[in-house]
mmCIF file of C-alpha atoms (C1' of nucleotides) in Angstrom:
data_model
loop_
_atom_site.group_PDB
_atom_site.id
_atom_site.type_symbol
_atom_site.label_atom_id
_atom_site.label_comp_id
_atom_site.label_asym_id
_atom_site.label_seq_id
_atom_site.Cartn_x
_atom_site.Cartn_y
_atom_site.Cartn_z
ATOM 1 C CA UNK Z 1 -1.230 -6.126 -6.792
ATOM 2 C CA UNK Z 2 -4.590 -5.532 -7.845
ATOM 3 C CA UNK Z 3 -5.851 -5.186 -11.826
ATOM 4 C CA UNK Z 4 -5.351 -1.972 -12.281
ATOM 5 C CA UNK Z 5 -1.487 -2.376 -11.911
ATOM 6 C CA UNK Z 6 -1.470 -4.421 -14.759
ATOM 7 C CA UNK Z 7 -3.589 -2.382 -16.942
ATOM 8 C CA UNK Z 8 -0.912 0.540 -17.873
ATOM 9 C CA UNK Z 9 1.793 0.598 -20.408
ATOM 10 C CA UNK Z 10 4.216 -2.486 -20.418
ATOM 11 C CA UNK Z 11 7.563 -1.042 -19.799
ATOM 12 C CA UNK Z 12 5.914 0.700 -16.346
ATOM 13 C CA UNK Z 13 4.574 -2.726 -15.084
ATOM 14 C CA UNK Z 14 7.865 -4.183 -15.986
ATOM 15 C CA UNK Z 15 9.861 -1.438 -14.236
ATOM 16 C CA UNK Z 16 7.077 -1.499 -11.520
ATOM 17 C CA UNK Z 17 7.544 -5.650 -11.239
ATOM 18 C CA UNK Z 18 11.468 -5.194 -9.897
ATOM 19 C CA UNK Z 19 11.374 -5.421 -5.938
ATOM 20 C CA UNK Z 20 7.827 -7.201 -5.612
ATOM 21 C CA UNK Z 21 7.815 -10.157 -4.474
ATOM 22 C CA UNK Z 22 6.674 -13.241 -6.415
ATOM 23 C CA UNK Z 23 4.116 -15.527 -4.517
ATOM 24 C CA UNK Z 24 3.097 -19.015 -5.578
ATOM 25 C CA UNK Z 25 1.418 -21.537 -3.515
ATOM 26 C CA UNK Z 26 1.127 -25.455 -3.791
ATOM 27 C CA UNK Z 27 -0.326 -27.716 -1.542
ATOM 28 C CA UNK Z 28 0.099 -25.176 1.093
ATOM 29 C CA UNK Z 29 3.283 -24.194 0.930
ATOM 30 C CA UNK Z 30 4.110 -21.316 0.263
ATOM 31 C CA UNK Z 31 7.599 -19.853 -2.415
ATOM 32 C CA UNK Z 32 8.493 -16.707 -2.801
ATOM 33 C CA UNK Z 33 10.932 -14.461 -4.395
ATOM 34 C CA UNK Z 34 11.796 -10.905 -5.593
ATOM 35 C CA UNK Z 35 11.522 -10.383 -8.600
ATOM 36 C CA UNK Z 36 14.727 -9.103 -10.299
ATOM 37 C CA UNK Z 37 14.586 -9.340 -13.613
ATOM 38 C CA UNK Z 38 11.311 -8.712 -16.240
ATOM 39 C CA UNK Z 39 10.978 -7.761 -20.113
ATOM 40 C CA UNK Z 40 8.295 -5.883 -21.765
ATOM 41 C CA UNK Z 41 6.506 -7.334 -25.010
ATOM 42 C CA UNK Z 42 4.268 -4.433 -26.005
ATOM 43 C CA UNK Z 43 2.008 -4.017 -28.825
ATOM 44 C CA UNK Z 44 1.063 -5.735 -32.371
ATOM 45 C CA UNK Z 45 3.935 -4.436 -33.998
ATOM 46 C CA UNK Z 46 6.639 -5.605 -32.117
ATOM 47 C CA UNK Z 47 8.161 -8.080 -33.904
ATOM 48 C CA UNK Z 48 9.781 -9.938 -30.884
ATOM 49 C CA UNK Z 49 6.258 -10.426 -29.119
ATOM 50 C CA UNK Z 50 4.253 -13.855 -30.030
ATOM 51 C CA UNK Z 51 1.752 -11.366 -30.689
ATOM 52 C CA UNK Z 52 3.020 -9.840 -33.502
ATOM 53 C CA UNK Z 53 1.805 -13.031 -35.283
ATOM 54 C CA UNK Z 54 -1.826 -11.742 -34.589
ATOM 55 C CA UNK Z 55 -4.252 -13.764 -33.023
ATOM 56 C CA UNK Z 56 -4.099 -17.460 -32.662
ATOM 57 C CA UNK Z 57 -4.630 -19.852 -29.851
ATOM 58 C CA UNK Z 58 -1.220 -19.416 -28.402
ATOM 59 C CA UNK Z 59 -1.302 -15.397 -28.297
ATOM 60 C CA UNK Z 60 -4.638 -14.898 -28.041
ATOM 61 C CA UNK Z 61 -4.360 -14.341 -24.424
ATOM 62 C CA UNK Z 62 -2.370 -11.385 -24.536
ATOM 63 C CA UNK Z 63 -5.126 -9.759 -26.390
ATOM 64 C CA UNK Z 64 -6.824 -9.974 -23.701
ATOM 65 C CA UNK Z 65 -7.472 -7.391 -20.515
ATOM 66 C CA UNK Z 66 -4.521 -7.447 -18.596
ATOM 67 C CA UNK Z 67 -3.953 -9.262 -15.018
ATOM 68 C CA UNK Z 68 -3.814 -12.672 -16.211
ATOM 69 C CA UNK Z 69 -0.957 -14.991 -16.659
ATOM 70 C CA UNK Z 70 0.735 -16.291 -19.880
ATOM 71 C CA UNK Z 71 2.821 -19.393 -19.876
ATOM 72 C CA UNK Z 72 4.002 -21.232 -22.977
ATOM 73 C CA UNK Z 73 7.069 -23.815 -23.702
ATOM 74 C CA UNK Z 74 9.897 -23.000 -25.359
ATOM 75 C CA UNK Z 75 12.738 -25.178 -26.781
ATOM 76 C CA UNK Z 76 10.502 -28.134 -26.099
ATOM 77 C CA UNK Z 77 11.455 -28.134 -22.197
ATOM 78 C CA UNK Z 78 11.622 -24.953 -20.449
ATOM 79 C CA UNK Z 79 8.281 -23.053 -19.467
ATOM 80 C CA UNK Z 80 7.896 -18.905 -19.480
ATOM 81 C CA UNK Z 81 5.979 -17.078 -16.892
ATOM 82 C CA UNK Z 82 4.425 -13.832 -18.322
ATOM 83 C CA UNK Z 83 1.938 -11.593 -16.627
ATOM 84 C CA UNK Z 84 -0.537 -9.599 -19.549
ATOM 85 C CA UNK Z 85 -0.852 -6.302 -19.582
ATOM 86 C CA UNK Z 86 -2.844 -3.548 -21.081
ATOM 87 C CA UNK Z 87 -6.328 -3.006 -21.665
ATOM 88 C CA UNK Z 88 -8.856 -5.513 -23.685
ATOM 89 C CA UNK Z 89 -7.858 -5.506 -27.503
ATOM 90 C CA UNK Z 90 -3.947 -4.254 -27.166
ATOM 91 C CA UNK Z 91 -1.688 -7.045 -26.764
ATOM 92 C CA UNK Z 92 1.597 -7.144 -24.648
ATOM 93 C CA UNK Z 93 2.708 -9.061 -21.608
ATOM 94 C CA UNK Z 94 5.634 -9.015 -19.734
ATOM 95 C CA UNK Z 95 8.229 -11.832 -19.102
ATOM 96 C CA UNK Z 96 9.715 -12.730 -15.444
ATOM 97 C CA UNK Z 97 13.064 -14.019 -15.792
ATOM 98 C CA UNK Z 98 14.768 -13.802 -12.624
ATOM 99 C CA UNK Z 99 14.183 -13.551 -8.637
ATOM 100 C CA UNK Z 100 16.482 -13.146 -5.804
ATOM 101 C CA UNK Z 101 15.856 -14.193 -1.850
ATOM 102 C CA UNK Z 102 13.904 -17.223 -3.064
ATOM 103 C CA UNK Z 103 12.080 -18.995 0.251
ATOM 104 C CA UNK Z 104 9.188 -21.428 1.329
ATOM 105 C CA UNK Z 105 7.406 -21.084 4.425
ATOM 106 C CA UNK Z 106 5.103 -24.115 5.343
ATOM 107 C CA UNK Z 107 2.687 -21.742 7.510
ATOM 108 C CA UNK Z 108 3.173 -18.835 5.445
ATOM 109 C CA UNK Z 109 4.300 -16.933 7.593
ATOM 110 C CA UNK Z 110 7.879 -18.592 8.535
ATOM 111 C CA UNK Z 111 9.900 -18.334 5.645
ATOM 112 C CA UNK Z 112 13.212 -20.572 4.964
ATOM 113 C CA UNK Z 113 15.533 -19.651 2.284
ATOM 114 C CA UNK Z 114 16.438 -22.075 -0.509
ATOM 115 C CA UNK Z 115 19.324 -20.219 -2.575
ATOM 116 C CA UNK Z 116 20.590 -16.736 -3.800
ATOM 117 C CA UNK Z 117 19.238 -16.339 -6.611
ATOM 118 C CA UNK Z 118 16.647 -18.484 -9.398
ATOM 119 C CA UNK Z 119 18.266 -17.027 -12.741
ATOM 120 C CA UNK Z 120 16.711 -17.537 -16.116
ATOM 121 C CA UNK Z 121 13.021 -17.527 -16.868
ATOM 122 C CA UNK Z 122 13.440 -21.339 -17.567
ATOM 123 C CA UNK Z 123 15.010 -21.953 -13.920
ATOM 124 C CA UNK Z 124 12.109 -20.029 -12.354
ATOM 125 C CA UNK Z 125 9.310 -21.777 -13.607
ATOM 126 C CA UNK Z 126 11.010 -25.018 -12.852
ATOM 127 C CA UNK Z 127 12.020 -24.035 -9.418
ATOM 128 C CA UNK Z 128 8.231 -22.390 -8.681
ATOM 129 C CA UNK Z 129 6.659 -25.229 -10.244
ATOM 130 C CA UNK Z 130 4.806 -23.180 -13.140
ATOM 131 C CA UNK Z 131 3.703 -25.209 -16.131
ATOM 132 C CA UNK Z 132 0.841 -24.651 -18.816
ATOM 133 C CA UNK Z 133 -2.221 -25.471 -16.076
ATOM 134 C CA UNK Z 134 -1.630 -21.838 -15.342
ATOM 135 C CA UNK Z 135 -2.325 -20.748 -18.942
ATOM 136 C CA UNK Z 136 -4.789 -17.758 -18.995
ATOM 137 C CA UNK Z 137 -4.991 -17.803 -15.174
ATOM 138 C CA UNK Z 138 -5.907 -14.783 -13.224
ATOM 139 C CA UNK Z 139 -3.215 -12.960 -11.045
ATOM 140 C CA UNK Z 140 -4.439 -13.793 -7.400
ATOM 141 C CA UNK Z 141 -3.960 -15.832 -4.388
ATOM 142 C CA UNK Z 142 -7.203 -18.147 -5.500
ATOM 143 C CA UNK Z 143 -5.085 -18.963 -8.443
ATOM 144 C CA UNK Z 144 -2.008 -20.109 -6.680
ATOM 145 C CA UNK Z 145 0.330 -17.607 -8.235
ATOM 146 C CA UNK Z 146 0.460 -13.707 -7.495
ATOM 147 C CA UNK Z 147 2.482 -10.942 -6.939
ATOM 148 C CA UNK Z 148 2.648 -8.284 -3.808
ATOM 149 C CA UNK Z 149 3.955 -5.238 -2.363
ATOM 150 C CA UNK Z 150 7.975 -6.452 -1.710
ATOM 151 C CA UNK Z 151 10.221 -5.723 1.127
ATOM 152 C CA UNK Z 152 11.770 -2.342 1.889
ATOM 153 C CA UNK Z 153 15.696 -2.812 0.051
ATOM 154 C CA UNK Z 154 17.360 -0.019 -2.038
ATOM 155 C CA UNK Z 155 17.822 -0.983 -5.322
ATOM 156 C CA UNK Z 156 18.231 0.434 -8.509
ATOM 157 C CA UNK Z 157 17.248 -0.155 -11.921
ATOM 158 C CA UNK Z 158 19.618 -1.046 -15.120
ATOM 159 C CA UNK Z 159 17.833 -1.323 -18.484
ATOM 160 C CA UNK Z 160 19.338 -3.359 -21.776
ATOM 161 C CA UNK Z 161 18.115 -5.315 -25.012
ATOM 162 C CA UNK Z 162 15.987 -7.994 -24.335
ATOM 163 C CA UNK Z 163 17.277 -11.574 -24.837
ATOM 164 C CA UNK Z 164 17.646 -13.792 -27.394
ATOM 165 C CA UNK Z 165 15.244 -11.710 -30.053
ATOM 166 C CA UNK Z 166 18.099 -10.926 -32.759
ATOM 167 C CA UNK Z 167 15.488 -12.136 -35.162
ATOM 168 C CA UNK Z 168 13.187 -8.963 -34.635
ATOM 169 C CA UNK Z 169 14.595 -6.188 -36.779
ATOM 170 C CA UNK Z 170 14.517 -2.682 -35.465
ATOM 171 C CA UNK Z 171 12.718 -4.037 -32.526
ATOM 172 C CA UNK Z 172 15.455 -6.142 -31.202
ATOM 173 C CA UNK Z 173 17.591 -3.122 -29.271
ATOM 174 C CA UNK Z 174 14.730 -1.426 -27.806
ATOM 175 C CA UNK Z 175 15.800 -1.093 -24.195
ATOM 176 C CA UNK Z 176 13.111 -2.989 -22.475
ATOM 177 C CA UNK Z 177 15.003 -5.099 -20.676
ATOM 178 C CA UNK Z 178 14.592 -4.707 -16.849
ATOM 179 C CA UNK Z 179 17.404 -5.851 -14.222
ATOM 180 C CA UNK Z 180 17.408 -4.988 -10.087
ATOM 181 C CA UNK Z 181 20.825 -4.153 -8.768
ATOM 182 C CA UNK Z 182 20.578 -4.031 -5.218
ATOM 183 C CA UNK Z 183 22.946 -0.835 -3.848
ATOM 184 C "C1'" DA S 1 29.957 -24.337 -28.990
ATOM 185 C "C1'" DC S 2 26.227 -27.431 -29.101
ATOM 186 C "C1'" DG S 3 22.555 -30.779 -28.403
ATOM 187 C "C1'" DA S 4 18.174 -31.793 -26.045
ATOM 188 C "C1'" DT S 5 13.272 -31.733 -27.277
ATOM 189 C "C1'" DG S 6 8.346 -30.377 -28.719
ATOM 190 C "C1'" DA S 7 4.891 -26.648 -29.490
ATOM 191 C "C1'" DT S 8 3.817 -23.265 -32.808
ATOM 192 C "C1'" DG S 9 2.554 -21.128 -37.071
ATOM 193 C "C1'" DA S 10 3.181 -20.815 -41.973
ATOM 194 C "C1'" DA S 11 3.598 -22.907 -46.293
ATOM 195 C "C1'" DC S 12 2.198 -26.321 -49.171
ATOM 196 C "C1'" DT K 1 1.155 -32.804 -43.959
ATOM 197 C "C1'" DT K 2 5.888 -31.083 -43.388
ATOM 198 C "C1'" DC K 3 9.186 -27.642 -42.058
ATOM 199 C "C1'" DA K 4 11.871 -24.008 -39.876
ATOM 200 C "C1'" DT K 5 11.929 -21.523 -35.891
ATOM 201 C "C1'" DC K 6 12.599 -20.817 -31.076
ATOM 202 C "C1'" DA K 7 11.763 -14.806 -24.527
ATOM 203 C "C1'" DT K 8 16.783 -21.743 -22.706
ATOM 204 C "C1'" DC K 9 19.900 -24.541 -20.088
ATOM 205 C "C1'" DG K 10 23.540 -27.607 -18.872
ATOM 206 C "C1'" DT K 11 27.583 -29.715 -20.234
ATOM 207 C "C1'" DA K 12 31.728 -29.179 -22.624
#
DNA sequence: ACGATGATGAAC
DNA sequence: TTCATCATCGTA
């Protein structure tokens, strides 16, 4: 995916995310996965998104043009892979928390599966091998982590409350949680 | 149900 | 400087 598909309202990219596959390359080899689950953190005043605090060196990112990746730790041991969104000045970003089909492929073009499913953002960034170094990092191949075009499965999409932000007042049932249920 | 474990931001 | 908070996970 090129800029552009990361430069349009949150919720779309998140909806848009579901079915793509997830790239990310180390050393050569090569992981993927589709990505099956994502939540949108849109705007200033949302009080669930980091960026609600304004900016500081954590969020500051997200303030940012979109296409670029957001990682932070949380709990003291579990990374989060976000992906910005919207154009210079709004903040919002969008959370992966989930892929299915996860493979390797040492040529990158033979891939091997590993297991079902990599559930939970904090599982995913573990299994894919994403830590802080990729902080602020562009979307893209050069970068070692991207996201493309995924393969042709029906699916459909189920929306809920996004997890774990009870603290966020009225903003803590919008619907903009995003799940892929294969049919 | 709960503890592990440390960055973050706000208050002082 | 301290303090509460936390987009989680694994074990129980």
């Amino acid at each position: 995916m090129d800029k552009r598909f990361f430069l349009r309202d949150t919720r779309t990219v998140a909806r848009e995310l579901l079915g793509k596959y997830l790239y990310r390359e180390i050393n050569g080899i090569v992981f993927r996965g589709i990505i099956s689950e994502t939540e949108a953190y849109h705007g200033p005043e949302d009080l669930a998104c980091h960026c609600s605090k304004g900016i500081t060196p954590r969020t500051e990112i997200m303030f940012r043009e979109g296409g670029r990746i957001y990682v932070y730790l949380i709990y003291g041991m579990y990374y989060m892979l976000n992906f910005t969104t919207m154009s210079d000045g709004f903040p919002a970003a969008v959370l992966i928390r989930g892929v299915i089909e996860p493979e390797f492929s040492e040529n990158a073009r033979d891939f091997i599966p590993l297991q079902a499913k990599t559930d939970g953002p904090g599982k995913l960034t573990k299994a894919f091998q994403i830590d802080k170094k990729l902080n602020t990092q562009l979307i893209h191949p050069s970068t070692g982590l991207w996201v493309e075009k995924g393969p042709p499965i029906d699916f459909k999409i189920v929306t809920g409350k996004r997890v774990g932000v009870d603290y966020a007042g009225e903003w803590k049932d919008k619907p903009w949680r995003f799940l892929l249920k294969k049919s």
